[in-house]
Amino acid sequence: MRPPWTPTSWQSRPAAQQPQYDDPGQLDQVVASLSRLPPLVTSWEIEALKQKLAQAAAGDAFLLQGGDCSESFEDCNPETIVGKLKVLLQISLVLVHGSKRPIIRLGRIAGQYAKPRSAATETRGGVTLPCYRGDLVNGSEFTAAGRRPDPQRLLAAYQRSALTLNFIRALSAGGFADLHHPEAWDLRFVGQSSRAQQYHRLLEALGDSIRFLEAITGVKISELERIDFFTSHEGLHLLYEQSQTRTVPHRDGWYNLTAHLPWIGDRTRSLDGAHVEFFRGIRNPIAVKLGPSAQPDEVLELAAVLNPHGEPGRLTLIHRFGQDQIQRCLPPILAAARRADLNVLWSCDPMHGNTLTTADGWKTRRFDHILSELHQAFAIHRDAGTHLGGVHLELTGENVTECTGGAGELAESDLPRAYKSSVDPRLNYEQAMEIAFLIAAEMRPE
Ligand code: PEP
Ligand code: CO
């Protein structure tokens, strides 16, 4: 039995991955300001997302979660935001068409500013400084001033989240008409690849479906549909998450109003740790990442603590084992979950178990590894009698060169050309669209 939950009860437990600030007074002031500022999202949006996730868990919808590994303050600009929204919306349309199910669009956006790191410090040329923990905490530049954790960044991140979300809300209320004209999408990248014909046929079929619907209803789809779009980030920095956790009128319980869905990362999911304690008390739908060290019993205990009443839509489990480990790690967890009759949504992150470093020191991921983990995930769930209801991708709308492979046949020697991520490598626009086509083919109803 745990003592009663409060928004600060996590503070009596070990909190992994928290920065050390040198000015606690300033930190307290910032947290107090954040606690008074308006929320970024509302409880009714959060509850609406939970309902949709419950549908996905039941097999009647599919979750598409995607965005940067880490947003940067510099990328809070219209081009980058439009680019990300566009690629996510286009992927979702391809998936609707393939799966014949509603797609839940959940960005790693408008708050994905904090990163867990494998070491607390970094040494270069004999100089040791604190590691970069994301723009929420410090700067990526390797100087003592840049790496100093600065409490003011919490406010800056809150403001950029609000600016990003404001623009997303405006765009998704109707400003994105060209989304519905697949013939205008830029698929030059498929070029002469062996899959080019298949992609063009899929796009034509998608355009035909839209024109058919418009013809029989007499309404332009773009006028019909207000696009639902939800936000998510890793709930890593617990003082930041706590500062926007509130009760709201006419509802029970506490809501974390920094995002619709915060998740717990693979490095901070310890049962006795502060993150699990904080997350168990909020009413949001939440997710937990599961890497190769996750044991079946541990997963059941996490579900018991985080979703004791088996509330539908409350808990998403995102497995990220890697294409060479999923076959070993996933089946025992699914078997245990079935035995315990867990009501969870299963999602696959084919990115974080497939990160490599090239001989030249570039952190990258191979397109065929990502695809292989996804294919295996669908098959393993089918065999286990469970159901893969979501996918979690790191992607961007820009044509960066961070992951190798895909129809454009990006090689390791291409990586330096446009490598922008200061953390994990992302699929670029072309690679992300190609993954969408391949998942859609996988999900086509029998
Ligand atoms: C991430 O999603 O960027 C991440 C760090 O994932 P994980 O917790 O699965 O390693
Ligand atoms: Co990442």
CSV table of C-alpha atoms and ligand atoms in Angstrom, one decimal:
chain,number,residue,atom,x,y,z
A,1,MET,CA,0.0,0.0,0.0
A,2,ARG,CA,1.2,3.5,-0.9
A,3,PRO,CA,0.5,6.6,1.2
A,4,PRO,CA,-2.2,8.9,-0.3
A,5,TRP,CA,-1.3,10.6,-3.6
A,6,THR,CA,-0.8,14.4,-3.8
A,7,PRO,CA,0.8,16.4,-6.7
A,8,THR,CA,3.9,16.5,-4.6
A,9,SER,CA,4.0,13.0,-3.2
A,10,TRP,CA,6.6,12.0,-5.8
A,11,GLN,CA,9.1,14.2,-4.0
A,12,SER,CA,9.6,11.6,-1.3
A,13,ARG,CA,10.8,9.1,-3.8
A,14,PRO,CA,14.0,8.9,-5.8
A,15,ALA,CA,13.6,11.0,-9.0
A,16,ALA,CA,15.8,9.9,-11.8
A,17,GLN,CA,17.0,12.2,-14.6
A,18,GLN,CA,16.3,15.5,-12.8
A,19,PRO,CA,18.7,18.5,-13.3
A,20,GLN,CA,20.6,20.0,-10.4
A,21,TYR,CA,19.9,23.7,-10.2
A,22,ASP,CA,22.3,26.0,-8.5
A,23,ASP,CA,19.6,28.6,-7.5
A,24,PRO,CA,16.7,26.9,-5.7
A,25,GLY,CA,15.1,30.2,-4.9
A,26,GLN,CA,14.8,31.1,-8.5
A,27,LEU,CA,13.5,27.6,-9.3
A,28,ASP,CA,10.8,28.0,-6.7
A,29,GLN,CA,9.7,31.3,-8.1
A,30,VAL,CA,9.5,29.9,-11.6
A,31,VAL,CA,7.4,26.9,-10.5
A,32,ALA,CA,5.1,29.2,-8.6
A,33,SER,CA,4.6,31.4,-11.7
A,34,LEU,CA,3.9,28.3,-13.9
A,35,SER,CA,1.3,27.2,-11.3
A,36,ARG,CA,-0.6,30.4,-11.8
A,37,LEU,CA,-0.5,30.6,-15.6
A,38,PRO,CA,-3.3,29.2,-17.8
A,39,PRO,CA,-3.3,25.6,-18.7
A,40,LEU,CA,-2.1,24.5,-22.1
A,41,VAL,CA,-4.8,21.9,-22.7
A,42,THR,CA,-8.2,21.2,-21.1
A,43,SER,CA,-9.7,18.4,-19.1
A,44,TRP,CA,-12.5,17.7,-21.7
A,45,GLU,CA,-9.9,17.4,-24.5
A,46,ILE,CA,-8.0,15.0,-22.3
A,47,GLU,CA,-11.1,12.9,-21.6
A,48,ALA,CA,-12.0,12.9,-25.3
A,49,LEU,CA,-8.5,11.5,-26.1
A,50,LYS,CA,-8.9,8.8,-23.4
A,51,GLN,CA,-12.2,7.7,-25.0
A,52,LYS,CA,-10.5,7.5,-28.4
A,53,LEU,CA,-7.6,5.5,-27.0
A,54,ALA,CA,-10.1,3.1,-25.5
A,55,GLN,CA,-11.5,2.5,-29.0
A,56,ALA,CA,-8.0,1.9,-30.3
A,57,ALA,CA,-7.4,-0.7,-27.5
A,58,ALA,CA,-10.6,-2.4,-28.6
A,59,GLY,CA,-9.3,-2.5,-32.2
A,60,ASP,CA,-11.7,0.2,-33.5
A,61,ALA,CA,-9.2,3.0,-34.0
A,62,PHE,CA,-5.4,3.3,-34.5
A,63,LEU,CA,-3.0,5.6,-32.7
A,64,LEU,CA,-0.4,7.5,-34.7
A,65,GLN,CA,2.1,9.2,-32.3
A,66,GLY,CA,5.0,11.1,-33.8
A,67,GLY,CA,7.3,14.1,-33.9
A,68,ASP,CA,10.8,15.1,-32.9
A,69,CYS,CA,12.9,13.2,-30.4
A,70,SER,CA,13.3,16.6,-28.8
A,71,GLU,CA,11.8,19.9,-29.9
A,72,SER,CA,14.2,22.8,-29.8
A,73,PHE,CA,13.3,26.5,-29.0
A,74,GLU,CA,14.8,27.5,-32.4
A,75,ASP,CA,12.4,25.2,-34.2
A,76,CYS,CA,9.4,27.0,-32.8
A,77,ASN,CA,8.8,28.7,-36.2
A,78,PRO,CA,5.9,28.4,-38.6
A,79,GLU,CA,7.7,26.4,-41.3
A,80,THR,CA,8.8,23.7,-39.0
A,81,ILE,CA,5.5,23.4,-37.2
A,82,VAL,CA,3.6,23.3,-40.5
A,83,GLY,CA,6.0,20.7,-41.8
A,84,LYS,CA,5.5,18.4,-38.9
A,85,LEU,CA,1.7,18.8,-38.9
A,86,LYS,CA,1.6,18.2,-42.6
A,87,VAL,CA,3.6,15.0,-42.5
A,88,LEU,CA,1.5,13.7,-39.5
A,89,LEU,CA,-1.8,14.5,-41.2
A,90,GLN,CA,-0.7,13.0,-44.5
A,91,ILE,CA,0.4,9.8,-42.8
A,92,SER,CA,-2.9,9.6,-40.9
A,93,LEU,CA,-4.8,9.9,-44.2
A,94,VAL,CA,-2.8,7.1,-45.7
A,95,LEU,CA,-3.4,5.0,-42.6
A,96,VAL,CA,-7.2,5.7,-42.6
A,97,HIS,CA,-7.3,4.5,-46.1
A,98,GLY,CA,-5.3,1.4,-45.4
A,99,SER,CA,-6.9,0.4,-42.1
A,100,LYS,CA,-10.4,1.7,-42.7
A,101,ARG,CA,-10.4,2.8,-39.1
A,102,PRO,CA,-10.2,6.3,-37.5
A,103,ILE,CA,-6.7,7.4,-36.8
A,104,ILE,CA,-5.8,9.2,-33.5
A,105,ARG,CA,-3.3,11.9,-34.2
A,106,LEU,CA,-1.0,12.5,-31.3
A,107,GLY,CA,2.1,14.8,-31.8
A,108,ARG,CA,5.3,14.6,-29.8
A,109,ILE,CA,4.9,18.3,-30.0
A,110,ALA,CA,4.2,21.5,-28.0
A,111,GLY,CA,6.2,20.4,-25.0
A,112,GLN,CA,8.6,17.7,-25.9
A,113,TYR,CA,11.6,19.7,-24.5
A,114,ALA,CA,13.1,17.4,-21.9
A,115,LYS,CA,15.4,14.4,-22.6
A,116,PRO,CA,16.6,11.5,-20.4
A,117,ARG,CA,20.4,11.0,-20.9
A,118,SER,CA,22.6,7.9,-20.3
A,119,ALA,CA,25.2,10.0,-18.4
A,120,ALA,CA,24.9,13.1,-16.2
A,121,THR,CA,28.1,14.7,-17.7
A,122,GLU,CA,29.8,14.9,-21.0
A,123,THR,CA,33.6,15.1,-21.6
A,124,ARG,CA,35.2,16.6,-24.7
A,125,GLY,CA,38.9,17.4,-25.0
A,126,GLY,CA,39.5,16.9,-21.3
A,127,VAL,CA,36.6,19.3,-20.3
A,128,THR,CA,33.7,17.8,-18.4
A,129,LEU,CA,30.3,19.6,-18.3
A,130,PRO,CA,26.7,18.7,-17.4
A,131,CYS,CA,25.0,16.7,-20.2
A,132,TYR,CA,22.4,18.4,-22.4
A,133,ARG,CA,19.0,17.6,-21.0
A,134,GLY,CA,16.8,19.3,-23.6
A,135,ASP,CA,15.9,22.9,-24.1
A,136,LEU,CA,13.6,22.8,-21.1
A,137,VAL,CA,16.8,22.5,-18.9
A,138,ASN,CA,19.9,23.8,-20.6
A,139,GLY,CA,21.5,24.5,-24.0
A,140,SER,CA,23.2,22.0,-26.3
A,141,GLU,CA,26.2,24.1,-26.9
A,142,PHE,CA,29.3,22.7,-25.1
A,143,THR,CA,30.1,25.7,-22.8
A,144,ALA,CA,29.8,26.0,-19.1
A,145,ALA,CA,27.2,28.8,-19.5
A,146,GLY,CA,25.3,26.9,-22.1
A,147,ARG,CA,25.1,23.7,-20.1
A,148,ARG,CA,24.1,25.3,-16.8
A,149,PRO,CA,20.5,24.3,-15.9
A,150,ASP,CA,18.5,27.5,-16.0
A,151,PRO,CA,15.1,27.6,-14.3
A,152,GLN,CA,13.9,30.4,-16.6
A,153,ARG,CA,13.9,27.8,-19.4
A,154,LEU,CA,10.9,26.2,-17.8
A,155,LEU,CA,8.9,29.4,-18.5
A,156,ALA,CA,10.4,29.7,-22.0
A,157,ALA,CA,9.4,26.1,-22.8
A,158,TYR,CA,5.9,26.7,-21.4
A,159,GLN,CA,5.6,29.8,-23.6
A,160,ARG,CA,6.9,28.0,-26.8
A,161,SER,CA,4.5,25.1,-26.1
A,162,ALA,CA,1.6,27.6,-26.0
A,163,LEU,CA,2.7,29.4,-29.2
A,164,THR,CA,3.1,26.0,-31.0
A,165,LEU,CA,-0.3,24.8,-29.7
A,166,ASN,CA,-2.0,28.0,-30.7
A,167,PHE,CA,-0.8,27.7,-34.3
A,168,ILE,CA,-1.7,24.0,-34.4
A,169,ARG,CA,-5.2,24.7,-33.2
A,170,ALA,CA,-5.6,27.4,-35.9
A,171,LEU,CA,-4.3,25.2,-38.6
A,172,SER,CA,-6.4,22.1,-37.6
A,173,ALA,CA,-9.6,24.2,-37.5
A,174,GLY,CA,-9.6,24.4,-41.3
A,175,GLY,CA,-6.4,26.0,-42.7
A,176,PHE,CA,-5.0,22.8,-44.1
A,177,ALA,CA,-7.1,22.3,-47.2
A,178,ASP,CA,-4.4,20.9,-49.4
A,179,LEU,CA,-4.1,17.9,-47.1
A,180,HIS,CA,-7.1,16.5,-48.9
A,181,HIS,CA,-5.6,16.6,-52.3
A,182,PRO,CA,-3.1,13.7,-52.4
A,183,GLU,CA,-2.4,14.4,-56.0
A,184,ALA,CA,-0.5,17.5,-54.8
A,185,TRP,CA,1.7,15.6,-52.4
A,186,ASP,CA,5.3,15.5,-53.3
A,187,LEU,CA,6.2,11.9,-53.9
A,188,ARG,CA,9.1,12.6,-56.3
A,189,PHE,CA,11.4,10.7,-53.9
A,190,VAL,CA,9.9,7.3,-54.9
A,191,GLY,CA,11.6,7.9,-58.3
A,192,GLN,CA,12.4,4.6,-60.0
A,193,SER,CA,12.3,2.6,-56.8
A,194,SER,CA,10.6,-0.8,-57.0
A,195,ARG,CA,7.8,0.4,-54.8
A,196,ALA,CA,7.0,3.5,-56.9
A,197,GLN,CA,4.1,2.0,-58.7
A,198,GLN,CA,2.5,0.7,-55.6
A,199,TYR,CA,2.7,4.1,-53.9
A,200,HIS,CA,1.3,5.9,-56.9
A,201,ARG,CA,-1.6,3.5,-57.1
A,202,LEU,CA,-2.3,3.9,-53.4
A,203,LEU,CA,-2.4,7.7,-53.7
A,204,GLU,CA,-4.7,7.5,-56.7
A,205,ALA,CA,-7.1,5.3,-54.7
A,206,LEU,CA,-7.0,7.7,-51.9
A,207,GLY,CA,-7.8,10.6,-54.2
A,208,ASP,CA,-10.6,8.6,-55.7
A,209,SER,CA,-12.1,7.9,-52.3
A,210,ILE,CA,-12.1,11.5,-51.4
A,211,ARG,CA,-13.6,12.6,-54.7
A,212,PHE,CA,-16.3,9.9,-54.4
A,213,LEU,CA,-17.2,11.1,-50.9
A,214,GLU,CA,-17.3,14.7,-52.0
A,215,ALA,CA,-19.5,13.8,-55.0
A,216,ILE,CA,-22.1,11.9,-53.0
A,217,THR,CA,-22.3,14.3,-50.1
A,218,GLY,CA,-21.9,17.5,-52.1
A,219,VAL,CA,-19.5,18.8,-49.4
A,220,LYS,CA,-15.8,19.4,-49.7
A,221,ILE,CA,-14.1,17.2,-47.2
A,222,SER,CA,-11.8,20.1,-46.2
A,223,GLU,CA,-14.9,22.0,-45.1
A,224,LEU,CA,-16.4,19.0,-43.4
A,225,GLU,CA,-13.6,17.9,-41.2
A,226,ARG,CA,-12.2,19.8,-38.3
A,227,ILE,CA,-9.1,17.8,-37.6
A,228,ASP,CA,-8.6,16.4,-34.1
A,229,PHE,CA,-5.0,16.7,-33.0
A,230,PHE,CA,-3.6,15.9,-29.5
A,231,THR,CA,-0.3,16.6,-27.8
A,232,SER,CA,2.1,14.4,-25.9
A,233,HIS,CA,5.6,14.6,-24.4
A,234,GLU,CA,7.8,12.6,-22.0
A,235,GLY,CA,6.7,13.7,-18.5
A,236,LEU,CA,10.3,13.8,-17.3
A,237,HIS,CA,10.9,17.0,-15.4
A,238,LEU,CA,8.5,16.4,-12.5
A,239,LEU,CA,8.5,20.0,-11.1
A,240,TYR,CA,7.4,21.2,-14.5
A,241,GLU,CA,4.6,18.6,-14.8
A,242,GLN,CA,3.5,19.2,-11.2
A,243,SER,CA,3.3,23.0,-11.8
A,244,GLN,CA,0.4,22.5,-14.2
A,245,THR,CA,-1.4,19.7,-12.4
A,246,ARG,CA,-4.7,20.9,-11.1
A,247,THR,CA,-8.3,20.1,-10.2
A,248,VAL,CA,-10.9,21.5,-12.5
A,249,PRO,CA,-14.5,22.4,-12.0
A,250,HIS,CA,-17.2,19.6,-12.2
A,251,ARG,CA,-14.7,16.8,-12.5
A,252,ASP,CA,-13.0,14.5,-10.0
A,253,GLY,CA,-9.3,14.2,-9.6
A,254,TRP,CA,-6.2,16.0,-10.8
A,255,TYR,CA,-5.2,16.7,-14.4
A,256,ASN,CA,-1.8,17.4,-15.8
A,257,LEU,CA,-2.7,20.2,-18.1
A,258,THR,CA,0.7,20.6,-19.9
A,259,ALA,CA,-0.3,18.0,-22.5
A,260,HIS,CA,-3.1,15.6,-23.3
A,261,LEU,CA,-0.9,12.5,-22.9
A,262,PRO,CA,2.3,12.6,-20.9
A,263,TRP,CA,4.4,9.4,-21.0
A,264,ILE,CA,7.0,7.7,-18.8
A,265,GLY,CA,10.2,6.9,-20.5
A,266,ASP,CA,12.0,3.5,-20.4
A,267,ARG,CA,14.7,5.0,-18.1
A,268,THR,CA,12.2,6.4,-15.5
A,269,ARG,CA,9.6,3.6,-15.2
A,270,SER,CA,11.0,2.2,-11.9
A,271,LEU,CA,8.1,1.0,-9.7
A,272,ASP,CA,9.5,2.7,-6.6
A,273,GLY,CA,10.5,5.8,-8.4
A,274,ALA,CA,9.1,9.3,-8.4
A,275,HIS,CA,7.8,9.2,-12.0
A,276,VAL,CA,5.4,6.3,-11.4
A,277,GLU,CA,4.3,7.9,-8.2
A,278,PHE,CA,3.5,11.2,-9.9
A,279,PHE,CA,1.7,9.5,-12.9
A,280,ARG,CA,-0.5,7.2,-10.9
A,281,GLY,CA,-2.4,10.2,-9.5
A,282,ILE,CA,-3.2,12.2,-12.6
A,283,ARG,CA,-6.4,11.5,-14.6
A,284,ASN,CA,-4.8,11.9,-18.1
A,285,PRO,CA,-4.4,8.9,-20.4
A,286,ILE,CA,-0.7,8.0,-20.0
A,287,ALA,CA,1.8,5.8,-21.7
A,288,VAL,CA,4.9,3.8,-20.5
A,289,LYS,CA,7.8,2.9,-22.8
A,290,LEU,CA,9.1,-0.7,-22.4
A,291,GLY,CA,12.6,-1.5,-23.4
A,292,PRO,CA,14.4,-4.9,-23.4
A,293,SER,CA,14.9,-4.9,-19.6
A,294,ALA,CA,11.1,-4.9,-19.0
A,295,GLN,CA,10.0,-8.2,-17.3
A,296,PRO,CA,6.5,-9.5,-17.6
A,297,ASP,CA,5.8,-9.3,-13.9
A,298,GLU,CA,7.1,-5.8,-13.8
A,299,VAL,CA,4.7,-4.8,-16.6
A,300,LEU,CA,1.8,-6.3,-14.7
A,301,GLU,CA,2.8,-4.4,-11.5
A,302,LEU,CA,3.1,-1.1,-13.5
A,303,ALA,CA,-0.4,-1.6,-14.8
A,304,ALA,CA,-1.7,-2.4,-11.3
A,305,VAL,CA,-0.2,0.8,-9.9
A,306,LEU,CA,-1.0,3.1,-12.9
A,307,ASN,CA,-4.4,1.7,-13.9
A,308,PRO,CA,-5.7,-0.2,-10.8
A,309,HIS,CA,-9.3,-0.2,-12.0
A,310,GLY,CA,-8.5,-1.1,-15.6
A,311,GLU,CA,-10.0,2.1,-16.9
A,312,PRO,CA,-10.3,1.8,-20.7
A,313,GLY,CA,-8.0,4.2,-22.6
A,314,ARG,CA,-6.0,5.1,-19.5
A,315,LEU,CA,-2.8,3.1,-20.2
A,316,THR,CA,-0.8,2.7,-23.4
A,317,LEU,CA,2.2,0.4,-23.4
A,318,ILE,CA,4.8,1.4,-26.0
A,319,HIS,CA,7.3,-1.4,-26.7
A,320,ARG,CA,10.6,-0.5,-28.2
A,321,PHE,CA,12.8,-3.6,-28.1
A,322,GLY,CA,14.7,-3.3,-31.4
A,323,GLN,CA,14.3,-5.5,-34.5
A,324,ASP,CA,16.8,-8.1,-33.1
A,325,GLN,CA,15.1,-8.4,-29.7
A,326,ILE,CA,11.4,-8.0,-30.2
A,327,GLN,CA,11.0,-11.7,-30.9
A,328,ARG,CA,12.5,-12.6,-27.6
A,329,CYS,CA,11.1,-9.8,-25.4
A,330,LEU,CA,7.5,-9.2,-26.6
A,331,PRO,CA,5.8,-12.6,-26.5
A,332,PRO,CA,6.3,-13.3,-22.8
A,333,ILE,CA,4.9,-9.8,-21.9
A,334,LEU,CA,1.8,-10.3,-24.1
A,335,ALA,CA,1.2,-13.8,-22.7
A,336,ALA,CA,1.3,-12.3,-19.1
A,337,ALA,CA,-0.9,-9.5,-20.1
A,338,ARG,CA,-3.5,-11.9,-21.6
A,339,ARG,CA,-3.4,-14.0,-18.5
A,340,ALA,CA,-4.0,-11.0,-16.3
A,341,ASP,CA,-6.7,-9.7,-18.8
A,342,LEU,CA,-5.0,-6.3,-19.0
A,343,ASN,CA,-7.0,-3.6,-20.7
A,344,VAL,CA,-4.2,-1.6,-22.4
A,345,LEU,CA,-3.5,-0.1,-25.8
A,346,TRP,CA,-0.4,-1.7,-27.3
A,347,SER,CA,1.8,0.6,-29.5
A,348,CYS,CA,5.1,-0.1,-31.2
A,349,ASP,CA,8.0,2.4,-31.2
A,350,PRO,CA,10.4,1.0,-33.9
A,351,MET,CA,12.9,3.8,-33.4
A,352,HIS,CA,14.5,3.6,-29.9
A,353,GLY,CA,15.6,0.0,-30.0
A,354,ASN,CA,17.3,0.5,-33.4
A,355,THR,CA,19.7,3.3,-32.8
A,356,LEU,CA,23.3,2.7,-34.2
A,357,THR,CA,26.5,4.8,-34.3
A,358,THR,CA,28.3,4.7,-37.6
A,359,ALA,CA,32.1,4.3,-37.9
A,360,ASP,CA,32.3,8.1,-38.4
A,361,GLY,CA,30.3,8.7,-35.1
A,362,TRP,CA,26.9,9.6,-36.5
A,363,LYS,CA,23.9,8.4,-34.5
A,364,THR,CA,21.5,6.9,-37.0
A,365,ARG,CA,18.8,4.3,-37.6
A,366,ARG,CA,18.3,2.1,-40.7
A,367,PHE,CA,15.0,2.2,-42.5
A,368,ASP,CA,14.9,-1.5,-43.0
A,369,HIS,CA,15.4,-2.1,-39.2
A,370,ILE,CA,12.5,0.2,-38.4
A,371,LEU,CA,10.3,-1.5,-40.9
A,372,SER,CA,11.4,-5.0,-39.7
A,373,GLU,CA,10.5,-4.2,-36.0
A,374,LEU,CA,7.1,-3.0,-37.2
A,375,HIS,CA,6.4,-6.1,-39.3
A,376,GLN,CA,7.4,-8.3,-36.5
A,377,ALA,CA,5.3,-6.4,-34.0
A,378,PHE,CA,2.1,-6.8,-36.1
A,379,ALA,CA,2.8,-10.5,-36.5
A,380,ILE,CA,3.7,-11.2,-32.8
A,381,HIS,CA,0.5,-9.5,-31.7
A,382,ARG,CA,-1.6,-11.5,-34.2
A,383,ASP,CA,-0.1,-14.8,-32.9
A,384,ALA,CA,-0.6,-13.8,-29.3
A,385,GLY,CA,-4.2,-12.9,-29.8
A,386,THR,CA,-3.5,-9.3,-28.8
A,387,HIS,CA,-3.8,-6.3,-31.0
A,388,LEU,CA,-1.2,-3.7,-32.1
A,389,GLY,CA,-3.2,-0.5,-31.9
A,390,GLY,CA,-0.6,2.2,-32.5
A,391,VAL,CA,2.8,3.3,-33.7
A,392,HIS,CA,5.2,5.8,-32.2
A,393,LEU,CA,7.6,7.5,-34.7
A,394,GLU,CA,10.4,10.1,-34.5
A,395,LEU,CA,10.0,12.1,-37.7
A,396,THR,CA,10.1,15.6,-39.1
A,397,GLY,CA,8.6,17.3,-42.1
A,398,GLU,CA,11.9,18.4,-43.4
A,399,ASN,CA,14.3,16.6,-45.6
A,400,VAL,CA,17.0,16.0,-43.0
A,401,THR,CA,19.5,13.2,-43.4
A,402,GLU,CA,19.5,11.4,-40.1
A,403,CYS,CA,18.2,7.9,-40.8
A,404,THR,CA,19.6,5.8,-43.7
A,405,GLY,CA,17.7,3.8,-46.3
A,406,GLY,CA,14.2,4.1,-47.8
A,407,ALA,CA,13.3,4.6,-51.4
A,408,GLY,CA,15.7,7.5,-51.6
A,409,GLU,CA,18.5,5.1,-50.6
A,410,LEU,CA,20.1,7.5,-48.2
A,411,ALA,CA,23.6,6.2,-47.5
A,412,GLU,CA,25.8,6.7,-44.4
A,413,SER,CA,27.9,9.0,-46.5
A,414,ASP,CA,24.8,11.2,-46.9
A,415,LEU,CA,24.3,11.8,-43.2
A,416,PRO,CA,26.5,14.9,-42.8
A,417,ARG,CA,24.6,16.7,-45.5
A,418,ALA,CA,21.6,17.7,-43.4
A,419,TYR,CA,21.9,16.2,-40.0
A,420,LYS,CA,20.1,18.6,-37.6
A,421,SER,CA,19.0,16.6,-34.6
A,422,SER,CA,21.0,17.2,-31.4
A,423,VAL,CA,19.5,14.0,-29.9
A,424,ASP,CA,18.0,11.0,-31.8
A,425,PRO,CA,17.9,10.6,-35.6
A,426,ARG,CA,14.4,11.2,-37.2
A,427,LEU,CA,12.8,9.9,-40.3
A,428,ASN,CA,12.6,12.7,-42.9
A,429,TYR,CA,9.5,13.6,-44.8
A,430,GLU,CA,10.1,11.0,-47.5
A,431,GLN,CA,11.0,8.2,-45.2
A,432,ALA,CA,8.1,8.9,-42.9
A,433,MET,CA,5.6,8.9,-45.9
A,434,GLU,CA,7.1,5.6,-47.1
A,435,ILE,CA,6.7,4.0,-43.6
A,436,ALA,CA,3.1,5.2,-43.7
A,437,PHE,CA,2.5,3.4,-47.0
A,438,LEU,CA,4.1,0.2,-45.7
A,439,ILE,CA,2.1,0.2,-42.4
A,440,ALA,CA,-1.1,0.9,-44.4
A,441,ALA,CA,-0.4,-2.2,-46.5
A,442,GLU,CA,0.1,-4.2,-43.3
A,443,MET,CA,-3.2,-3.0,-41.8
A,444,ARG,CA,-5.4,-3.6,-44.8
A,445,PRO,CA,-8.4,-5.6,-43.6
A,446,GLU,CA,-8.4,-9.2,-44.6
B,1,PEP,C1,12.2,9.0,-26.6
B,1,PEP,O1,11.1,8.7,-26.8
B,1,PEP,O2,12.8,9.9,-27.1
B,1,PEP,C2,13.0,8.2,-25.6
B,1,PEP,C3,14.0,8.6,-24.9
B,1,PEP,O3,12.5,6.9,-25.5
B,1,PEP,P1,12.7,5.7,-24.5
B,1,PEP,O4,12.3,6.2,-23.1
B,1,PEP,O5,11.9,4.6,-25.1
B,1,PEP,O6,14.2,5.4,-24.5
B,2,CO,CO,14.2,9.8,-29.0
